[in-house]
Structures are given as structure tokens and as C-alpha cells.
């Protein structure tokens, strides 16, 4: 699998993961302000008027000029099972064991039927057995204390959770924006 390129807004915030071809397009359109990281790829084009072959190189981190998308992007990442399981490292919040993705489910700490909401701070990863045992009760009612506290990932954490094939220099950049208390540092 080809690595994805991390693009940043002018402010330095993560913008998107893009394929190498899209990164080359940004270079060709002169949208790259600066780049960092290891050399990823060189693309060769046609022959120019002066007889030289055109070529474009891209690195693993690109800062793009243009309108910042931060104003249009929600501050809190959308909640999905895949991101939830990644946040919790596929560890059940009740028995503290690690499971394969297909053996996990999303559990509402405070059940929706009891007024709980479907938010990052009210959901945890649970194995099917623990989720069934807890049923429609709070952890206290079920006598099943949480092994860890749920939290809302910030933008840098969200980008780490979304890509399973992050290059070392990209990971170093993203981890610099992750709170020291995050489980991603563990």
C-alpha cells in the first residue's frame, strides 16, 4: 500500500490525508507553501520546451495555501465504531482485554434509555460478553467499573486514528499536537 500524504492548513493544523497523486497535483498547481518529512516520491512528466523532462517530488507532509477548512469542519470528530475501537486500542472498558474488531461493540456508559447521549465521552469499546452482561444499566448498577475513562479525541488524535499506515515523520508531527495525557502516548 502506498503511504498517504499528510496535508496541513496554513495554520499548521492537519487538513486531510491524500494519495500521492493528489499531492503531486497540489505541487503542479503551486498550492504547496512548504513541505517536510522524508522524500516520498518523484513523478516524471513530459518533455519541456527546453528539452528537459519535467519532474515533481513530494514529501510526506505538505502545507497548502488557500482557504482554511477549519471554519467548516466540526471541532469534534464524527463518532464511528472504527474510530472508537482505535481510540480505545481495541480494549474492552470492562474486562480490560484486547479483542479483534469483529468481537467488539460500542457501549453507552450511561444507557441512551436512561438519558445518556451518543457522544465520545459517553461511549466505550466493549466486548460482546461484557456489553451483554452490563445490559441497560450504568457501570455502577452492573457492578462493572470502567477500566479507563472515555474522552473526545482532538484533531491530531483523530488523524492518527484515521490512518493505520502513518510514516514515522508524520507520527512525530501529529503526536506533538496530542495532549500528554492521551492514551496514544502510552
CSV table of C-alpha atoms in Angstrom, one decimal:
chain,number,residue,atom,x,y,z
A,1,UNK,CA,0.0,0.0,0.0
A,2,UNK,CA,1.3,3.4,-0.9
A,3,UNK,CA,1.7,5.8,2.0
A,4,UNK,CA,-0.8,8.7,2.3
A,5,UNK,CA,0.5,12.2,2.4
A,6,UNK,CA,-0.5,14.4,5.4
A,7,UNK,CA,-1.7,17.9,4.3
A,8,UNK,CA,-1.8,20.8,6.6
A,9,UNK,CA,-3.7,24.1,6.6
A,10,UNK,CA,-1.7,27.3,6.5
A,11,UNK,CA,-2.2,27.5,10.3
A,12,UNK,CA,-0.3,24.1,10.7
A,13,UNK,CA,-3.4,22.1,11.6
A,14,UNK,CA,-4.0,18.8,9.9
A,15,UNK,CA,-6.2,19.1,6.9
A,16,UNK,CA,-6.5,15.7,5.2
A,17,UNK,CA,-4.8,12.5,4.2
A,18,UNK,CA,-4.3,12.4,0.4
A,19,UNK,CA,-2.9,10.0,-2.1
A,20,UNK,CA,0.5,10.7,-3.7
A,21,UNK,CA,-1.3,11.6,-7.0
A,22,UNK,CA,-3.3,14.3,-5.3
A,23,UNK,CA,-0.2,15.6,-3.6
A,24,UNK,CA,1.6,15.9,-6.9
A,25,UNK,CA,-1.5,17.8,-8.2
A,26,UNK,CA,-1.1,20.3,-5.4
A,27,UNK,CA,2.6,20.8,-6.4
A,28,UNK,CA,1.7,21.2,-10.0
A,29,UNK,CA,-0.9,23.9,-9.1
A,30,UNK,CA,1.6,25.7,-6.9
A,31,UNK,CA,-0.5,25.2,-3.8
A,32,UNK,CA,2.3,23.9,-1.6
A,33,UNK,CA,3.7,26.5,0.8
A,34,UNK,CA,6.3,24.2,2.3
A,35,UNK,CA,6.9,20.5,2.8
A,36,UNK,CA,8.6,18.4,5.4
A,37,UNK,CA,9.4,14.8,6.1
A,38,UNK,CA,11.1,12.1,4.2
A,39,UNK,CA,11.2,12.1,0.4
A,40,UNK,CA,8.3,10.0,-0.7
A,41,UNK,CA,8.0,10.0,-4.5
A,42,UNK,CA,9.2,11.6,-7.7
A,43,UNK,CA,6.9,11.8,-10.7
A,44,UNK,CA,8.2,12.4,-14.2
A,45,UNK,CA,6.2,14.1,-16.9
A,46,UNK,CA,6.7,15.0,-20.5
A,47,UNK,CA,9.5,16.8,-22.3
A,48,UNK,CA,9.5,20.6,-21.8
A,49,UNK,CA,10.3,23.2,-24.5
A,50,UNK,CA,13.9,23.3,-23.4
A,51,UNK,CA,14.3,19.5,-23.9
A,52,UNK,CA,14.3,18.6,-20.2
A,53,UNK,CA,11.9,16.1,-18.8
A,54,UNK,CA,9.6,17.6,-16.1
A,55,UNK,CA,9.6,16.1,-12.7
A,56,UNK,CA,7.8,16.7,-9.4
A,57,UNK,CA,8.9,15.4,-6.0
A,58,UNK,CA,6.6,15.3,-3.0
A,59,UNK,CA,7.4,14.7,0.7
A,60,UNK,CA,5.2,13.1,3.4
A,61,UNK,CA,3.9,16.4,5.0
A,62,UNK,CA,2.6,19.3,2.9
A,63,UNK,CA,1.3,22.7,4.0
A,64,UNK,CA,-1.2,24.1,1.5
A,65,UNK,CA,-2.1,27.6,0.6
A,66,UNK,CA,-5.7,28.6,0.3
A,67,UNK,CA,-8.8,28.8,2.3
A,68,UNK,CA,-8.7,27.2,5.7
A,69,UNK,CA,-11.2,24.4,6.1
A,70,UNK,CA,-11.2,24.7,9.9
A,71,UNK,CA,-14.2,27.0,10.0
A,72,UNK,CA,-16.3,24.5,8.0
A,73,UNK,CA,-15.0,21.4,9.9
A,74,UNK,CA,-16.6,20.4,13.2
A,75,UNK,CA,-14.2,20.7,16.2
A,76,UNK,CA,-15.3,17.2,17.4
A,77,UNK,CA,-14.6,14.3,15.0
A,78,UNK,CA,-17.6,12.3,13.9
A,79,UNK,CA,-18.1,9.2,16.1
A,80,UNK,CA,-17.8,5.8,14.4
A,81,UNK,CA,-17.1,2.3,15.7
A,82,UNK,CA,-13.8,2.1,13.8
A,83,UNK,CA,-12.5,5.4,15.4
A,84,UNK,CA,-13.9,4.4,18.8
A,85,UNK,CA,-12.2,1.0,18.7
A,86,UNK,CA,-9.0,2.7,17.6
A,87,UNK,CA,-9.2,5.3,20.4
A,88,UNK,CA,-9.7,2.5,23.0
A,89,UNK,CA,-7.0,0.3,21.3
A,90,UNK,CA,-9.5,-2.5,20.9
A,91,UNK,CA,-9.5,-3.0,24.7
A,92,UNK,CA,-12.8,-3.7,26.4
A,93,UNK,CA,-13.6,-1.0,29.0
A,94,UNK,CA,-14.9,-3.5,31.5
A,95,UNK,CA,-12.7,-6.6,31.4
A,96,UNK,CA,-9.6,-4.7,30.1
A,97,UNK,CA,-8.9,-7.4,27.5
A,98,UNK,CA,-7.9,-6.8,23.9
A,99,UNK,CA,-10.1,-8.2,21.2
A,100,UNK,CA,-10.4,-8.4,17.4
A,101,UNK,CA,-12.6,-5.7,15.9
A,102,UNK,CA,-15.4,-8.2,15.0
A,103,UNK,CA,-15.7,-9.2,18.7
A,104,UNK,CA,-16.2,-5.6,19.8
A,105,UNK,CA,-19.2,-3.3,20.2
A,106,UNK,CA,-20.0,0.3,21.2
A,107,UNK,CA,-21.4,0.6,24.7
A,108,UNK,CA,-23.1,3.7,26.1
A,109,UNK,CA,-21.7,4.2,29.7
A,110,UNK,CA,-25.0,5.8,30.6
A,111,UNK,CA,-27.5,4.0,28.5
A,112,UNK,CA,-29.5,6.0,26.0
A,113,UNK,CA,-32.7,4.8,27.6
A,114,UNK,CA,-31.6,6.4,30.8
A,115,UNK,CA,-30.8,9.8,29.2
A,116,UNK,CA,-27.2,9.0,28.0
A,117,UNK,CA,-26.1,10.5,24.7
A,118,UNK,CA,-24.2,9.1,21.8
A,119,UNK,CA,-21.1,11.2,22.4
A,120,UNK,CA,-17.4,10.4,22.6
A,121,UNK,CA,-17.4,10.9,26.4
A,122,UNK,CA,-20.4,8.5,26.9
A,123,UNK,CA,-19.2,5.6,24.7
A,124,UNK,CA,-16.6,3.0,25.2
A,125,UNK,CA,-15.4,-0.2,23.5
A,126,UNK,CA,-16.9,-3.3,25.0
A,127,UNK,CA,-16.5,-7.0,24.2
A,128,UNK,CA,-19.8,-8.6,23.3
A,129,UNK,CA,-19.9,-10.6,26.6
A,130,UNK,CA,-19.4,-7.5,28.8
A,131,UNK,CA,-21.8,-5.5,26.8
A,132,UNK,CA,-24.5,-8.2,27.2
A,133,UNK,CA,-23.7,-8.5,30.9
A,134,UNK,CA,-23.9,-4.8,31.5
A,135,UNK,CA,-27.1,-4.6,29.5
A,136,UNK,CA,-29.2,-1.4,30.0
A,137,UNK,CA,-27.5,-0.4,33.2
A,138,UNK,CA,-24.9,2.1,34.3
A,139,UNK,CA,-21.5,0.6,35.3
A,140,UNK,CA,-22.3,1.2,38.9
A,141,UNK,CA,-25.7,-0.6,38.7
A,142,UNK,CA,-24.0,-3.5,36.8
A,143,UNK,CA,-21.0,-3.5,39.3
A,144,UNK,CA,-18.7,-3.3,36.3
A,145,UNK,CA,-16.3,-0.4,36.8
A,146,UNK,CA,-14.6,1.2,33.8
A,147,UNK,CA,-11.0,0.3,33.2
A,148,UNK,CA,-10.5,3.7,31.5
A,149,UNK,CA,-12.2,7.0,31.1
A,150,UNK,CA,-13.7,7.9,27.7
A,151,UNK,CA,-12.6,11.1,26.1
A,152,UNK,CA,-13.1,13.2,22.9
A,153,UNK,CA,-10.1,12.9,20.6
A,154,UNK,CA,-8.6,16.2,19.4
A,155,UNK,CA,-7.9,16.9,15.8
A,156,UNK,CA,-4.3,15.5,15.9
A,157,UNK,CA,-5.5,12.3,17.6
A,158,UNK,CA,-8.3,12.0,15.1
A,159,UNK,CA,-5.8,12.0,12.2
A,160,UNK,CA,-3.7,9.3,13.9
A,161,UNK,CA,-6.9,7.2,14.5
A,162,UNK,CA,-7.9,7.5,10.8
A,163,UNK,CA,-4.7,6.2,9.2
A,164,UNK,CA,-3.2,2.8,10.1
A,165,UNK,CA,-0.1,3.3,7.9
A,166,UNK,CA,1.5,6.5,9.3
A,167,UNK,CA,5.1,7.2,8.4
A,168,UNK,CA,7.4,8.0,11.3
A,169,UNK,CA,7.8,11.7,10.5
A,170,UNK,CA,4.1,12.1,10.2
A,171,UNK,CA,3.5,10.4,13.5
A,172,UNK,CA,6.1,12.6,15.2
A,173,UNK,CA,4.3,15.7,13.8
A,174,UNK,CA,0.9,14.6,14.9
A,175,UNK,CA,1.9,13.4,18.3
A,176,UNK,CA,3.3,16.9,19.0
A,177,UNK,CA,-0.3,18.1,19.0
A,178,UNK,CA,-1.7,15.3,21.2
A,179,UNK,CA,-2.2,16.0,24.9
A,180,UNK,CA,0.4,14.3,27.1
A,181,UNK,CA,-2.4,12.6,29.0
A,182,UNK,CA,-3.7,10.9,25.8
A,183,UNK,CA,-3.6,7.1,25.7
A,184,UNK,CA,-1.9,7.5,22.3
A,185,UNK,CA,1.3,8.3,24.1
A,186,UNK,CA,1.2,5.0,26.0
